[in-house]
CSV table of C-alpha atoms in Angstrom, one decimal:
chain,number,residue,atom,x,y,z
A,11,ILE,CA,46.4,56.7,190.3
A,12,ASP,CA,47.9,53.3,190.1
A,13,VAL,CA,51.6,52.5,190.1
A,14,GLN,CA,51.7,51.5,186.4
A,15,THR,CA,50.1,54.7,185.2
A,16,SER,CA,52.3,56.8,187.5
A,17,ALA,CA,55.4,55.1,186.1
A,18,VAL,CA,54.4,55.7,182.5
A,19,PHE,CA,53.8,59.4,183.0
A,20,ALA,CA,56.9,59.7,185.1
A,21,GLY,CA,58.8,58.5,182.1
A,22,LEU,CA,57.1,60.9,179.8
A,23,ALA,CA,57.8,63.7,182.2
A,24,ALA,CA,61.4,62.8,182.4
A,25,ALA,CA,61.7,62.9,178.6
A,26,GLY,CA,60.1,66.3,178.6
A,27,VAL,CA,62.4,67.7,181.3
A,28,ALA,CA,65.5,66.3,179.5
A,29,THR,CA,64.4,68.1,176.3
A,30,ALA,CA,63.8,71.3,178.3
A,31,LEU,CA,67.4,71.0,179.7
A,32,ARG,CA,68.8,71.2,176.2
A,33,GLY,CA,66.4,73.9,175.0
A,34,ALA,CA,66.9,76.1,178.0
A,35,ARG,CA,70.5,76.8,176.9
A,36,THR,CA,69.1,79.1,174.2
A,37,GLN,CA,66.7,80.9,176.4
A,38,LEU,CA,68.8,81.7,179.5
A,39,ASP,CA,71.8,84.0,179.7
A,40,GLU,CA,73.4,86.1,182.4
A,41,LYS,CA,70.6,88.6,182.3
A,42,THR,CA,67.6,86.3,182.2
A,43,ALA,CA,68.8,83.7,184.6
A,44,PRO,CA,68.1,85.8,187.7
A,45,LEU,CA,64.6,86.4,186.4
A,46,ALA,CA,64.1,82.7,186.1
A,47,GLY,CA,65.1,82.3,189.7
A,48,LEU,CA,62.7,85.0,190.8
A,49,THR,CA,59.9,83.4,188.7
A,50,ALA,CA,60.5,80.0,190.3
A,51,VAL,CA,60.3,81.6,193.8
A,52,PHE,CA,57.1,83.4,193.0
A,53,ILE,CA,55.5,80.2,191.6
A,54,PHE,CA,56.6,78.2,194.6
A,55,ALA,CA,54.7,80.7,196.8
A,56,VAL,CA,51.5,80.8,194.9
A,57,GLN,CA,51.4,77.0,194.4
A,58,MET,CA,51.4,76.5,198.2
A,59,LEU,CA,47.9,78.1,198.2
A,60,ASN,CA,45.5,75.1,197.7
A,61,PHE,CA,41.8,75.4,197.0
A,62,PRO,CA,39.5,72.5,197.9
A,63,VAL,CA,37.6,71.1,194.9
A,64,ALA,CA,34.6,68.7,194.8
A,65,ALA,CA,35.0,64.9,194.4
A,66,GLY,CA,38.0,64.8,196.8
A,67,THR,CA,40.3,66.9,194.7
A,68,SER,CA,42.1,70.2,195.2
A,69,GLY,CA,43.5,73.0,193.0
A,70,HIS,CA,46.0,75.8,193.1
A,71,LEU,CA,47.5,78.5,190.9
A,72,LEU,CA,50.1,77.2,188.4
A,73,GLY,CA,52.1,80.1,187.0
A,74,ALA,CA,52.9,78.0,183.9
A,75,ALA,CA,51.9,80.6,181.3
A,76,LEU,CA,53.5,83.4,183.3
A,77,ALA,CA,56.8,81.6,183.4
A,78,ALA,CA,56.7,80.6,179.7
A,79,VAL,CA,56.1,84.3,178.7
A,80,LEU,CA,58.7,85.7,181.0
A,81,ILE,CA,61.6,83.2,180.6
A,82,GLY,CA,60.6,81.0,177.7
A,83,PRO,CA,58.9,77.6,177.7
A,84,PHE,CA,62.0,75.4,178.1
A,85,ALA,CA,63.2,77.4,181.1
A,86,ALA,CA,59.6,77.5,182.4
A,87,THR,CA,59.4,73.7,182.3
A,88,LEU,CA,62.6,73.5,184.4
A,89,ALA,CA,61.5,76.2,186.9
A,90,ILE,CA,58.1,74.6,187.6
A,91,THR,CA,59.7,71.1,187.8
A,92,ILE,CA,62.1,72.3,190.4
A,93,VAL,CA,59.2,73.9,192.3
A,94,LEU,CA,57.3,70.6,192.2
A,95,ILE,CA,60.3,68.6,193.4
A,96,LEU,CA,60.9,70.9,196.3
A,97,GLN,CA,57.2,70.8,197.3
A,98,ALA,CA,57.2,67.0,197.2
A,99,LEU,CA,60.4,66.6,199.2
A,100,LEU,CA,59.9,69.4,201.8
A,101,PHE,CA,56.1,69.5,202.2
A,102,ALA,CA,55.0,66.1,200.8
A,103,ASP,CA,52.7,68.1,198.6
A,104,GLY,CA,51.5,65.5,196.0
A,105,GLY,CA,54.0,63.0,197.2
A,106,LEU,CA,56.9,61.4,195.3
A,107,SER,CA,54.8,58.8,193.7
A,108,ALA,CA,52.7,61.5,192.1
A,109,LEU,CA,55.7,63.6,191.1
A,110,GLY,CA,55.8,62.4,187.5
A,111,LEU,CA,52.1,62.9,187.1
A,112,SER,CA,52.3,66.5,188.4
A,113,VAL,CA,55.4,67.4,186.3
A,114,PHE,CA,53.6,66.1,183.2
A,115,ASN,CA,50.5,68.1,183.9
A,116,MET,CA,52.0,71.4,185.1
A,117,SER,CA,55.5,71.6,183.7
A,118,ILE,CA,54.7,70.2,180.3
A,119,ILE,CA,51.0,70.4,179.4
A,120,ALA,CA,50.3,73.7,181.2
A,121,VAL,CA,53.6,75.4,180.0
A,122,TRP,CA,53.5,74.3,176.4
A,123,PHE,CA,49.7,74.6,175.9
A,124,GLY,CA,49.8,78.0,177.5
A,125,TYR,CA,52.7,79.2,175.4
A,126,GLY,CA,51.0,78.0,172.3
A,127,VAL,CA,47.9,79.9,173.1
A,128,PHE,CA,50.1,83.0,173.9
A,129,LEU,CA,51.8,82.8,170.5
A,130,LEU,CA,48.4,82.4,168.7
A,131,VAL,CA,46.8,85.3,170.5
A,132,LYS,CA,49.9,87.5,170.1
A,133,THR,CA,50.0,87.0,166.3
A,134,ILE,CA,46.4,88.4,165.9
A,135,MET,CA,46.8,91.4,168.2
A,136,PRO,CA,48.4,94.7,167.6
A,137,LYS,CA,52.2,94.8,168.2
A,138,LYS,CA,52.0,96.7,171.5
A,139,LYS,CA,53.1,95.9,175.0
A,140,ILE,CA,49.6,95.7,176.3
A,141,SER,CA,49.0,92.9,173.7
A,142,ILE,CA,51.7,90.8,175.4
A,143,SER,CA,50.0,91.1,178.7
A,144,ILE,CA,46.6,90.3,177.3
A,145,ALA,CA,47.9,87.3,175.4
A,146,ALA,CA,49.7,86.1,178.5
A,147,ALA,CA,46.5,86.4,180.5
A,148,ILE,CA,44.4,84.4,178.0
A,149,ALA,CA,47.2,81.8,178.0
A,150,ALA,CA,47.1,81.6,181.8
A,151,LEU,CA,43.3,81.3,181.8
A,152,LEU,CA,43.3,78.3,179.5
A,153,SER,CA,46.5,76.6,180.7
A,154,VAL,CA,45.0,75.8,184.1
A,155,PRO,CA,42.0,73.7,182.9
A,156,ALA,CA,44.4,72.2,180.3
A,157,ALA,CA,46.6,70.9,183.2
A,158,ALA,CA,43.4,69.7,185.0
A,159,ALA,CA,42.4,67.8,181.8
A,160,GLY,CA,45.8,66.1,181.9
A,161,PHE,CA,45.0,64.8,185.4
A,162,VAL,CA,41.5,63.6,184.3
A,163,LEU,CA,43.2,61.6,181.5
A,164,GLN,CA,45.5,60.0,184.0
A,165,TYR,CA,42.6,59.3,186.3
A,166,ALA,CA,40.7,57.7,183.5
A,167,ILE,CA,43.6,55.4,182.6
A,168,GLY,CA,44.6,54.3,186.1
A,169,ALA,CA,42.2,55.5,188.8
A,170,ASN,CA,42.3,53.8,192.2
A,171,ALA,CA,39.4,55.9,193.6
A,172,THR,CA,35.7,55.3,193.3
A,173,PHE,CA,34.7,58.6,191.9
A,174,SER,CA,33.5,58.4,188.3
A,175,VAL,CA,35.6,60.0,185.5
A,176,SER,CA,32.7,62.3,184.7
A,177,ALA,CA,32.5,63.6,188.3
A,178,VAL,CA,36.2,64.2,188.4
A,179,PHE,CA,36.1,65.9,185.0
A,180,THR,CA,33.3,68.2,186.0
A,181,ALA,CA,35.0,69.1,189.3
A,182,MET,CA,38.4,69.6,187.9
A,183,ILE,CA,37.7,71.5,184.7
A,184,GLY,CA,34.9,73.7,186.1
A,185,THR,CA,36.7,74.7,189.2
A,186,HIS,CA,40.1,75.1,187.5
A,187,PHE,CA,38.5,77.3,184.9
A,188,LEU,CA,37.5,79.6,187.8
A,189,ILE,CA,41.0,79.4,189.2
A,190,GLY,CA,42.3,80.2,185.8
A,191,ILE,CA,40.5,83.6,185.9
A,192,GLY,CA,42.4,84.5,189.0
A,193,GLU,CA,45.6,83.3,187.4
A,194,ALA,CA,44.9,85.3,184.3
A,195,LEU,CA,44.6,88.5,186.4
A,196,ILE,CA,47.8,87.8,188.2
A,197,THR,CA,49.6,87.0,185.0
A,198,PHE,CA,48.3,90.1,183.3
A,199,PHE,CA,49.6,92.5,186.0
A,200,ALA,CA,52.9,90.5,186.6
A,201,VAL,CA,53.8,90.5,182.9
A,202,GLY,CA,52.8,94.2,182.6
A,203,ALA,CA,55.0,95.2,185.5
A,204,VAL,CA,58.1,93.5,184.1
A,205,LEU,CA,57.4,94.9,180.7
A,206,ALA,CA,57.1,98.4,182.1
A,207,SER,CA,60.5,98.2,183.8
A,208,ARG,CA,62.6,95.7,181.9
A,209,SER,CA,60.9,94.7,178.7
A,210,ASP,CA,64.2,93.4,177.3
A,211,LEU,CA,64.0,90.6,179.8
A,212,VAL,CA,60.6,89.3,178.8
A,213,TYR,CA,61.0,86.3,176.5
A,214,GLY,CA,57.6,86.7,174.9
A,215,TYR,CA,58.3,90.3,174.0
A,216,LYS,CA,61.6,89.8,172.3
A,217,ASN,CA,61.6,90.6,168.6
A,218,GLN,CA,58.2,92.1,169.0
A,219,VAL,CA,59.3,95.6,168.2
A,220,THR,CA,59.6,96.3,164.5
A,221,GLN,CA,63.1,97.3,163.5
A,222,LEU,CA,63.4,100.5,161.6
A,223,GLU,CA,65.2,100.3,158.2
A,224,ILE,CA,67.2,103.2,156.8
A,225,ARG,CA,67.1,103.4,153.1
A,226,SER,CA,68.9,105.8,150.8
A,227,ASN,CA,67.4,106.8,147.4
């Protein structure tokens, strides 16, 4: 991706992260902040596992939908952004020049698209804990190719490579859909495990339980 395109998306990513900084104040407290830290550590670990993809690209698990459901989309944007910064600084994973591109795709597109899918699926399913896990899994499945589509857009705008946009699109979307299946399974069991032990900490489950109302005749 050329410098001009990288700079534009870096600016968009910075604006998104700044918005998340303000929004995260309403999603994090003394109980949920430790969970946010643990979520970031888990995502850092799974993102280090890269899978080779055709047309000179690679893919990995994102954890965007998982983070959004557990700690809220604003906090999830911040958590994944921190992970990406550490990876770029400590392991040169993606590089600093691509950091804005990566943050835009994974911290913003994947998180917010995934959370939107989660909310949509949750509204049409029974109000049970298992529904939260299922909705989170579907969100995870679709958030991965959504982030890959963001890269394809960036490649179409400012590619420096010789691969055609159609070749990159086929490689990225197809393979990342398969990766999304694995991410969906991980998200399903991870969210289910937290729900089973501390459902009060799961952002996507809050206000899910119908409050009983006592009436006197």
